[in-house]
Short mmCIF file of C-alpha atoms in Angstrom, two decimals:
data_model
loop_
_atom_site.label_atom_id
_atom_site.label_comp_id
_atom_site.label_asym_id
_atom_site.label_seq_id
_atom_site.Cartn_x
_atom_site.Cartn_y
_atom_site.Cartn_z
CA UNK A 1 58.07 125.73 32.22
CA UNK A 2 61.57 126.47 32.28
CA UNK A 3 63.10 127.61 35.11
CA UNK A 4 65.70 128.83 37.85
CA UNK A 5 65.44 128.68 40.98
CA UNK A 6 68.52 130.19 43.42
CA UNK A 7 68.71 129.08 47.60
CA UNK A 8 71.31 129.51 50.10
CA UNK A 9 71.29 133.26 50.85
CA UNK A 10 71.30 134.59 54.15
CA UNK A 11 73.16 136.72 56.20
CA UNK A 12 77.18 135.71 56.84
CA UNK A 13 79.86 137.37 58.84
CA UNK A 14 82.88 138.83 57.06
CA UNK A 15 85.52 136.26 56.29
CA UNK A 16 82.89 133.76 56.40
CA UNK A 17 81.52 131.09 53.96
CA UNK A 18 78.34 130.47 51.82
CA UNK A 19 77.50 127.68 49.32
CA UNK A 20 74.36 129.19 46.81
CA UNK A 21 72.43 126.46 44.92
CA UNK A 22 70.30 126.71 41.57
CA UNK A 23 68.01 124.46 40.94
CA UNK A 24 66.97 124.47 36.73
CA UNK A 25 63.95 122.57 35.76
CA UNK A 26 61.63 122.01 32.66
CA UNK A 27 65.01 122.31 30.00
CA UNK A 28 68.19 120.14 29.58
CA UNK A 29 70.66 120.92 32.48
CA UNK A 30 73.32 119.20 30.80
CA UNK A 31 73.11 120.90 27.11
CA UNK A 32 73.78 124.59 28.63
CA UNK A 33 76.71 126.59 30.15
CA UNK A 34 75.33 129.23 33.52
CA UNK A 35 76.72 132.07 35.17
CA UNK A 36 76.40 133.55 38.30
CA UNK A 37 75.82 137.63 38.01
CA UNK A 38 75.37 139.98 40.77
CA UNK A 39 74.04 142.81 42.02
CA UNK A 40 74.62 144.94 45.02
CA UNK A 41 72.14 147.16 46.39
CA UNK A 42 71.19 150.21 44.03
CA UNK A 43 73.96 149.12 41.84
CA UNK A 44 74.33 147.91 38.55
CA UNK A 45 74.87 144.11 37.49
CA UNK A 46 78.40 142.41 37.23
CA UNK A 47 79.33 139.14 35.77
CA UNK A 48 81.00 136.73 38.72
CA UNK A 49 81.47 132.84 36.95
CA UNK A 50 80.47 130.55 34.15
CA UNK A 51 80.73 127.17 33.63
CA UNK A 52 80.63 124.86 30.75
CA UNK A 53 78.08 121.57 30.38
CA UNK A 54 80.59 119.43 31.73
CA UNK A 55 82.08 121.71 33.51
CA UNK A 56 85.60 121.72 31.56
CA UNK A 57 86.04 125.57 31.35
CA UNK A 58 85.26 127.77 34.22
CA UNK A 59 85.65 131.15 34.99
CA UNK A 60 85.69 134.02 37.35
CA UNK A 61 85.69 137.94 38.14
CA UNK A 62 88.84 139.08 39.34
CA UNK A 63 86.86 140.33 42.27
CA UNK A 64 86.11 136.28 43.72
CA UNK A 65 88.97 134.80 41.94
CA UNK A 66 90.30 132.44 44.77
CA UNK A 67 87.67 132.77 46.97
CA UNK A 68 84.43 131.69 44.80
CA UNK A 69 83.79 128.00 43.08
CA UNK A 70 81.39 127.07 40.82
CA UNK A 71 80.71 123.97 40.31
CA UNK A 72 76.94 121.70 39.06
CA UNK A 73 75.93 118.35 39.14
CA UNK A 74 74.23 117.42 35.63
CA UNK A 75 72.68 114.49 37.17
CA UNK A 76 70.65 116.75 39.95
CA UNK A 77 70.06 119.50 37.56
CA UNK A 78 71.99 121.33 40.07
CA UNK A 79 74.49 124.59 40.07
CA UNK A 80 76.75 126.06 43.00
CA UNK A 81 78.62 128.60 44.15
CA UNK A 82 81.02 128.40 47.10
CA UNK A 83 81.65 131.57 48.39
CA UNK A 84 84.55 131.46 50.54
CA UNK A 85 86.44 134.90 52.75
CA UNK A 86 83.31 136.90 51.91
CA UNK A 87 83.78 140.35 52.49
CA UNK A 88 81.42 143.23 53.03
CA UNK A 89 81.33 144.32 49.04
CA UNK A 90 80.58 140.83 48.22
CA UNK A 91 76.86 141.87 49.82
CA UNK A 92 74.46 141.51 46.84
CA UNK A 93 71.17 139.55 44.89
CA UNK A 94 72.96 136.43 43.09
CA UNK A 95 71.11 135.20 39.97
CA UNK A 96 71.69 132.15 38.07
CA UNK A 97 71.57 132.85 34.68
CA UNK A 98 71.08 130.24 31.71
CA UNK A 99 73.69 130.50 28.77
CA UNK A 100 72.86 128.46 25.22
CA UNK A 101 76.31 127.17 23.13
CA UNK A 102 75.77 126.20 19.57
CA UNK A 103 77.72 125.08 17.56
CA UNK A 104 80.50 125.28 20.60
CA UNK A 105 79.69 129.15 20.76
CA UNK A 106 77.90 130.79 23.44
CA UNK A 107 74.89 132.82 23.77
CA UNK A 108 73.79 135.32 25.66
CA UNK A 109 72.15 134.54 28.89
CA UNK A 110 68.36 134.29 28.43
CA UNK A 111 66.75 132.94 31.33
CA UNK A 112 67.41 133.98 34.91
CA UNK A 113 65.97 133.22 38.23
CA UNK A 114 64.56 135.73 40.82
CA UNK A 115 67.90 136.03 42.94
CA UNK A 116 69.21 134.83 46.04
CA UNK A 117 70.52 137.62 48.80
CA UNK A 118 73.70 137.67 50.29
CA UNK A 119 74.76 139.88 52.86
CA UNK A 120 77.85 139.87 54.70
CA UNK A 121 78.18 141.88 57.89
CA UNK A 122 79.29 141.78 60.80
CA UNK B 1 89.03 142.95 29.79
CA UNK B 2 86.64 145.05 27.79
CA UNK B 3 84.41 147.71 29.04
CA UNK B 4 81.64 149.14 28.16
CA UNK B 5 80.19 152.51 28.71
CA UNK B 6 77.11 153.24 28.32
CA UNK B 7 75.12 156.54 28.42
CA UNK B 8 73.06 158.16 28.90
CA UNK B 9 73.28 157.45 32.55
CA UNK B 10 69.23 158.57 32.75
CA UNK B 11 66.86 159.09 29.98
CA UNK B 12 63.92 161.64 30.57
CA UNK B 13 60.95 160.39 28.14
CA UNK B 14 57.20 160.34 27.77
CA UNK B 15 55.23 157.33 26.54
CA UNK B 16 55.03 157.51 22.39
CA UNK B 17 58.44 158.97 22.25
CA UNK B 18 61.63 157.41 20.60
CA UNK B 19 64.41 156.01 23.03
CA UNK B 20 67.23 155.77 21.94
CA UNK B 21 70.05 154.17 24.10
CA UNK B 22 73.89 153.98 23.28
CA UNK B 23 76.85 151.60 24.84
CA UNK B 24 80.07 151.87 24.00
CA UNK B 25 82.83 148.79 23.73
CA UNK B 26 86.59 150.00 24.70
CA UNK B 27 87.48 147.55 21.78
CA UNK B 28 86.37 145.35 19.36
CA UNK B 29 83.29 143.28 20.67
CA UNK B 30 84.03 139.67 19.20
CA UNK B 31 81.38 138.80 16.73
CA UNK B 32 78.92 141.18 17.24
CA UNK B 33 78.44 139.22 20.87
CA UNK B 34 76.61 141.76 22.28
CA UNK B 35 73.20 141.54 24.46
CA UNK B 36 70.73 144.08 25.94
CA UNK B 37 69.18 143.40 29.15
CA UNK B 38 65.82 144.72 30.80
CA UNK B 39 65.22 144.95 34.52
CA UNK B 40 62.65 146.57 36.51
CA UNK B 41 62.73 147.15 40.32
CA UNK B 42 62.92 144.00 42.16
CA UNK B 43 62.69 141.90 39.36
CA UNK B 44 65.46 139.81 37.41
CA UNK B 45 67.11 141.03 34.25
CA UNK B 46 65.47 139.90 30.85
CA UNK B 47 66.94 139.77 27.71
CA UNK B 48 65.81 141.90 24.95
CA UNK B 49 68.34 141.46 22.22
CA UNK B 50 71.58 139.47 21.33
CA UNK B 51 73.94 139.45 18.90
CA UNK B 52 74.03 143.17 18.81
CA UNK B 53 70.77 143.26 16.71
CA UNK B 54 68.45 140.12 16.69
CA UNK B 55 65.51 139.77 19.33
CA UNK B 56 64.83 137.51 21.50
CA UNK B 57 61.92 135.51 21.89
CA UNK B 58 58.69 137.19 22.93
CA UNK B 59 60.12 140.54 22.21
CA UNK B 60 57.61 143.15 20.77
CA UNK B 61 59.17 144.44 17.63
CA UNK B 62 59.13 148.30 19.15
CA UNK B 63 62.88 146.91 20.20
CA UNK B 64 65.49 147.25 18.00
CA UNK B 65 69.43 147.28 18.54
CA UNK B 66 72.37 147.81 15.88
CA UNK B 67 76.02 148.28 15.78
CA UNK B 68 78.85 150.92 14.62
CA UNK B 69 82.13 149.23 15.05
CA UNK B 70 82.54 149.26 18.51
CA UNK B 71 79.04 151.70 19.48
CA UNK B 72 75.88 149.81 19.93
CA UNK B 73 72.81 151.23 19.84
CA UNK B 74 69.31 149.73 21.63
CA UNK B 75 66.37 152.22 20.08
CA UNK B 76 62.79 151.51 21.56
CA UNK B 77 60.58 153.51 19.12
CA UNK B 78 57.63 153.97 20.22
CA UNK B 79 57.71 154.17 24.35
CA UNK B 80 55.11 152.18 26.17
CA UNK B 81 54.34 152.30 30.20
CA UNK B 82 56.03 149.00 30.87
CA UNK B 83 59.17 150.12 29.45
CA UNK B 84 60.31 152.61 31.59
CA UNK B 85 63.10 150.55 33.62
CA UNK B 86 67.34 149.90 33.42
CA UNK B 87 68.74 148.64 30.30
CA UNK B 88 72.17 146.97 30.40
CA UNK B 89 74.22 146.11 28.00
CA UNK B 90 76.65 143.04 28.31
CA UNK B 91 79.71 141.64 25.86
CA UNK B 92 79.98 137.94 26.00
CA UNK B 93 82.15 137.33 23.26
CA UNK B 94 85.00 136.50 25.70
CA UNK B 95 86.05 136.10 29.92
CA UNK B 96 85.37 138.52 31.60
CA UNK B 97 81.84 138.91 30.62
CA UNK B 98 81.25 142.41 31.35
CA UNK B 99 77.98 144.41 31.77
CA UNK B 100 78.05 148.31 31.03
CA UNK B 101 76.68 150.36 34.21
CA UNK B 102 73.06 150.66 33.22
CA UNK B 103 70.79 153.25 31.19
CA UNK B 104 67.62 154.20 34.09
CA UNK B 105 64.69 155.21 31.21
CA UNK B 106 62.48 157.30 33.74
CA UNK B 107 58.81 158.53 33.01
CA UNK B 108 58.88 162.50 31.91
#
C-alpha cells in the first residue's frame, strides 16, 4: 500500500525550531519529487516546499523562505522539514504530499499523508 | 506568482443536483497544469483531477473539470452525500505552487 506517513509535530515556542519527518512506503522514494503543504486552522491550504528526486531543485513559499529546509534521504525513504524562527502564523497541519515527474515534468500531487500539527505559542 | 481565485466561496446544493465550481488563474496556467483537490473535515486533501481535465485514478466519472483560457471549471453532475466537502484548486505548472482559497459545497 502506498503511503505517507508525517511525525515531529508538537507544540514549539515562538522563535523556536522543529524538524518534521515523512516516512513513504510501498512506492519508489527515489523516482518522485514531494512537497510540504499546509494548513492552518479553519483555513485554506498553501503550498510551503518541493524537492526534486535527488534533491537538485528545491523550493519555498516566500512565507518560510530562510527559515524552512527541506531536505530527504532516498536511501531511508525519508523527507524533512526544518523549521527554523517559527512564528505564531506558522501554527498549522503539515502534509507530505507525493508529486510524479515524467518525462522531467511534474504532476500534480496525488498521494498525501494524514498531517502532522504544529503549533507555535508561547 | 500566479493566483487563483476561486468562487463561489460556498455552494448551497441538494444531492442529485449539478455543481458546478469555477477558479480563476490571474494568468496563463502553463500547460493546462492545473489540479482539483477534495478534502473533508479532518481528513487530507485528495486529488480529483489534473491537467485541468483528466481524472485521477479511482475517480467516479460524476467528476469532470475543463478549461477557458485562464477559467477552470470542476462540474460534479450529479451530487452524491459524500461529496459535500472543500474543493481546491492548485496551479503547478511553475514555483510558487499556489492553491486557490477553497469552494465549501454544503448540504441544502
Amino acid at each position: 500500500e502506498v503511503q505517507l506517513v508525517e511525525s515531529g509535530g508538537g507544540l514549539v515556542k515562538p522563535g523556536g525550531s522543529l524538524r518534521l519527518s515523512c516516512a513513504a512506503s510501498g512506492f519508489t522514494f527515489s523516482s518522485y519529487s514531494m512537497n510540504w503543504v499546509r494548513q492552518a486552522p479553519g483555513k485554506g491550504l498553501e503550498w510551503v516546499s518541493s524537492i526534486s528526486s535527488c534533491s537538485s531543485y528545491i523550493y519555498y513559499a516566500d512565507s518560510v523562505k530562510g527559515r524552512f529546509t527541506i531536505s530527504r534521504d532516498n536511501a531511508k525513504n525519508s523527507l524533512y522539514l526544518q523549521m527554523d524562527s517559527l512564528r505564531a502564523e506558522d501554527t498549522a497541519v503539515y502534509y507530505c504530499a507525493r508529486v510524479p515527474v515524467v518525462g522531467g515534468t511534474r504532476g500534480p500531487m496525488d498521494v498525501w499523508g494524514k498531517g502532522t500539527t504544529v503549533t507555535v505559542s508561547s | 506568482e500566479i493566483v487563483l481565485t476561486q468562487s463561489p466561496g460556498t455552494l448551497s446544493l441538494s444531492p442529485g443536483e449539478r455543481a458546478t465550481l469555477s477558479c480563476r488563474a490571474s494568468q496563463s496556467v502553463s500547460s493546462s497544469y492545473l489540479a482539483w483537490y477534495q478534502q473533508k473535515p479532518g481528513q487530507a486533501p485528495r486529488l480529483l483531477i489534473y491537467g485541468a481535465s483528466s481524472r485521477a485514478t479511482g475517480i467516479p466519472d460524476r467528476f469532470s473539470g475543463s478549461e477557458s483560457g485562464t477559467d477552470f471549471t470542476l462540474t460534479i453532475s450529479r451530487l452524491e452525500p459524500e461529496d459535500f466537502a472543500v474543493y481546491y484548486c492548485q496551479q503547478y505548472g511553475g514555483s510558487p505552487y499556489t492553491f486557490g482559497q477553497g469552494t465549501k459545497l454544503e448540504i441544502k
